[in-house]
Amino acid sequence: MVSRHLARLLLLLAPLGAGSFTLPAHAQWPADGRAVCTAANDQLRPVTCADGSGGAIIVWVDSRGGPYTFDIYAQRVNKAGTPMWAPGGVPLCTASGNQQLPVIASDGAGGAIVAWEDNRAGATAPDIYAQRLNSNGGAQWTPDGVAVCSRADEQITPAIAADGSGGAIIAWADYRHLSGDSLIDIYGQRVNASGQVQWTKDGVPVCTALEDQSDPVAASDGAGGAIIAWNDNRNFLFNIHAQRVDGTGAGVWTTDGISLSSSMGDEVISAIVPDGSGGAVVVWEELGDFDFDIYAQRVNPNGSLQWGAGAAAVCTASLDQLVPVVAPDGSGGAIFAWEDSRDSQNDIYAQRINGSSGSKSWNPQTGVAVCAALGDQDRPRLISDGSGGAIIAWHDYRSSTANADVYAQRLSSSGAAQWASNGNAVCTAGSDQILPSVVTDGAGGGILAWADGRSGTSSDVYAQRVTSAGAVAPTVGVSGPTAPGIRLSSPWPNPAREGTAVGLTLPARQTVSAAVFDMEGRLVRSLSRDQELPAGVHSLRWDGRGERGELVSSGVYLLSVRAGVFAGSSKVIVAR
């Protein structure tokens, strides 16, 4: 039933101009992102994996149980922007003590396996635990997680790789030999799809060489095992070493791993990805004479270095290049992105390295400037676009030195920017949006999740989908079946104080429904339900009030219209 406030406002004939329109479903992605979790206190450090159906599984550290009390929660958001699990997310672990540093891998069946650092045994003795969630958000293993390693000493900084059979291989830095010349080591464990540990209790040694080994990263080898790389100080310089472990936990390469570079500079590991042929590509920062550069190495399944003993120089420009990330290019090579300070501010640059030769494919002298806007651009994240290119996301201070926004760019296989110069805005809401994570949507676009401070009191988690064309929903343009002759005009007046109207052109009689939503997708006002309208031009009016007749607050709203199988929306700004 149409409310009494709209009886005089709806669907009046008027000769209004026309324009193109879009189709926003009720479960559309709101502008500036879908609220994934806005529970009390902070939600931090979201990590993501694709759900295999165009959506994403998002995992974060959550303090809803009390300030500085951290647990692990998760939510699945489908490709239309609808949260699929319990409002606010499902708990993976709410055990005593703090749980932090989650890492995530797909289980290959629409769910995910998550590992984390766990202090339930005491703040000075963190352990490693893991949990599997199915596609419905149900925990599949022991409540609060399976103990991957629960020795009395410290186990920290987990890394994870799917084993291809519904389980995962998890690596970590381990303090069990913290004495003499053997300090921190690297250990690993495999957990099967049922949550049973497969190797020796508390893990097998990946590297127990002299001095420190730390900060492991892991990638699947495609054969039930994993390639694990880490920072290694055995030669009193920090270099990058790696080991392949098979499905039984046995080391495949030289005991304690192989060195990935002959360089004499200190190196700091950053990331690893599979190369598609059973090997891996590893990227790191390397300290030269005065600053940090980016180097990478491809190693094959037999442990042979593919890009020379000195590794491939991804970028050696002036000043620092930091926090590199990597994605496979689908041809055995990789695409890299990083923070770059060559212009005395942090920008985002990228490069592609040929899989066979280790040579640079994009502008060998400089790389590709992904974003060189004013202000700093930090913490890039990167995924393959499925066509030899990549989607890169970062947080961006171009609009304010105090508050960051989230931006993204797509590069083609040749390194050409596919979206707006310096990237498309994904979220520019108030306060900070930082540390975006990104996964593929399976259609050449991506789903991003980030920590969001728009509430002004705490950090929440938000997400957004960006299409292969760079559109951030809701968008303006034809959606779904083409709509010849059906048009929705821009609202007027806009901004509006008392009310506004849009024009709807119908080429034939249609059943029309209209409603107003806020930018979180919540219904503000139902204007019309299944009303028959003849062919012609109609004026759809909204008086700026909610369902109870109250004046709505200032802000941005969507006036959404459905006409038969078509639908559209206009963005309305209310300024009181």
Tab-separated table of N, CA and C in Angstrom, residues 6 49 81 119 162 190 195 258 273 361 377 382 387 419 497 543-544 564 570:
chain	number	residue	atom	x	y	z
A	6	LEU	N	2.502	10.022	-0.003
A	6	LEU	CA	2.891	9.963	-1.407
A	6	LEU	C	1.719	10.006	-2.368
A	49	CYS	N	39.660	-14.217	0.717
A	49	CYS	CA	39.858	-15.180	-0.362
A	49	CYS	C	38.576	-15.233	-1.175
A	81	GLY	N	26.777	-8.216	-3.349
A	81	GLY	CA	26.990	-7.359	-2.193
A	81	GLY	C	26.180	-7.746	-0.984
A	119	ASN	N	46.929	-16.643	21.686
A	119	ASN	CA	47.503	-16.466	23.023
A	119	ASN	C	46.654	-17.086	24.124
A	162	ALA	N	46.875	-23.596	0.447
A	162	ALA	CA	45.934	-24.698	0.274
A	162	ALA	C	46.665	-25.937	-0.224
A	190	ARG	N	50.698	-29.838	8.157
A	190	ARG	CA	49.572	-29.997	7.235
A	190	ARG	C	48.344	-30.420	8.023
A	195	GLY	N	40.363	-31.615	9.544
A	195	GLY	CA	40.952	-30.951	10.700
A	195	GLY	C	41.947	-31.794	11.461
A	258	ILE	N	67.266	-23.509	0.092
A	258	ILE	CA	68.199	-22.925	-0.867
A	258	ILE	C	68.144	-21.408	-0.790
A	273	VAL	N	53.989	-16.283	-4.776
A	273	VAL	CA	52.832	-16.826	-5.498
A	273	VAL	C	53.275	-18.047	-6.287
A	361	SER	N	59.145	-6.483	-18.735
A	361	SER	CA	58.262	-6.370	-19.895
A	361	SER	C	57.690	-4.974	-20.069
A	377	GLN	N	50.603	7.394	-1.485
A	377	GLN	CA	49.816	6.200	-1.781
A	377	GLN	C	50.569	5.013	-1.188
A	382	LEU	N	47.440	-6.731	-4.802
A	382	LEU	CA	47.493	-7.041	-6.224
A	382	LEU	C	46.887	-8.407	-6.492
A	387	SER	N	43.518	-12.024	-17.485
A	387	SER	CA	43.812	-11.766	-18.903
A	387	SER	C	45.250	-11.315	-19.103
A	419	TRP	N	41.746	2.048	-16.324
A	419	TRP	CA	40.749	2.888	-15.670
A	419	TRP	C	41.261	4.329	-15.636
A	497	ARG	N	16.181	20.212	-0.783
A	497	ARG	CA	15.840	20.528	0.604
A	497	ARG	C	14.492	19.912	1.000
A	543	ASP	N	9.274	13.327	-1.332
A	543	ASP	CA	9.204	14.537	-0.517
A	543	ASP	C	10.292	14.628	0.545
A	544	GLY	N	11.271	13.715	0.513
A	544	GLY	CA	12.373	13.776	1.464
A	544	GLY	C	12.022	13.256	2.840
A	564	GLY	N	8.820	-3.500	-15.131
A	564	GLY	CA	8.911	-4.807	-15.768
A	564	GLY	C	10.189	-5.504	-15.348
A	570	SER	N	18.530	6.754	-9.391
A	570	SER	CA	19.180	8.054	-9.434
A	570	SER	C	19.667	8.383	-8.036
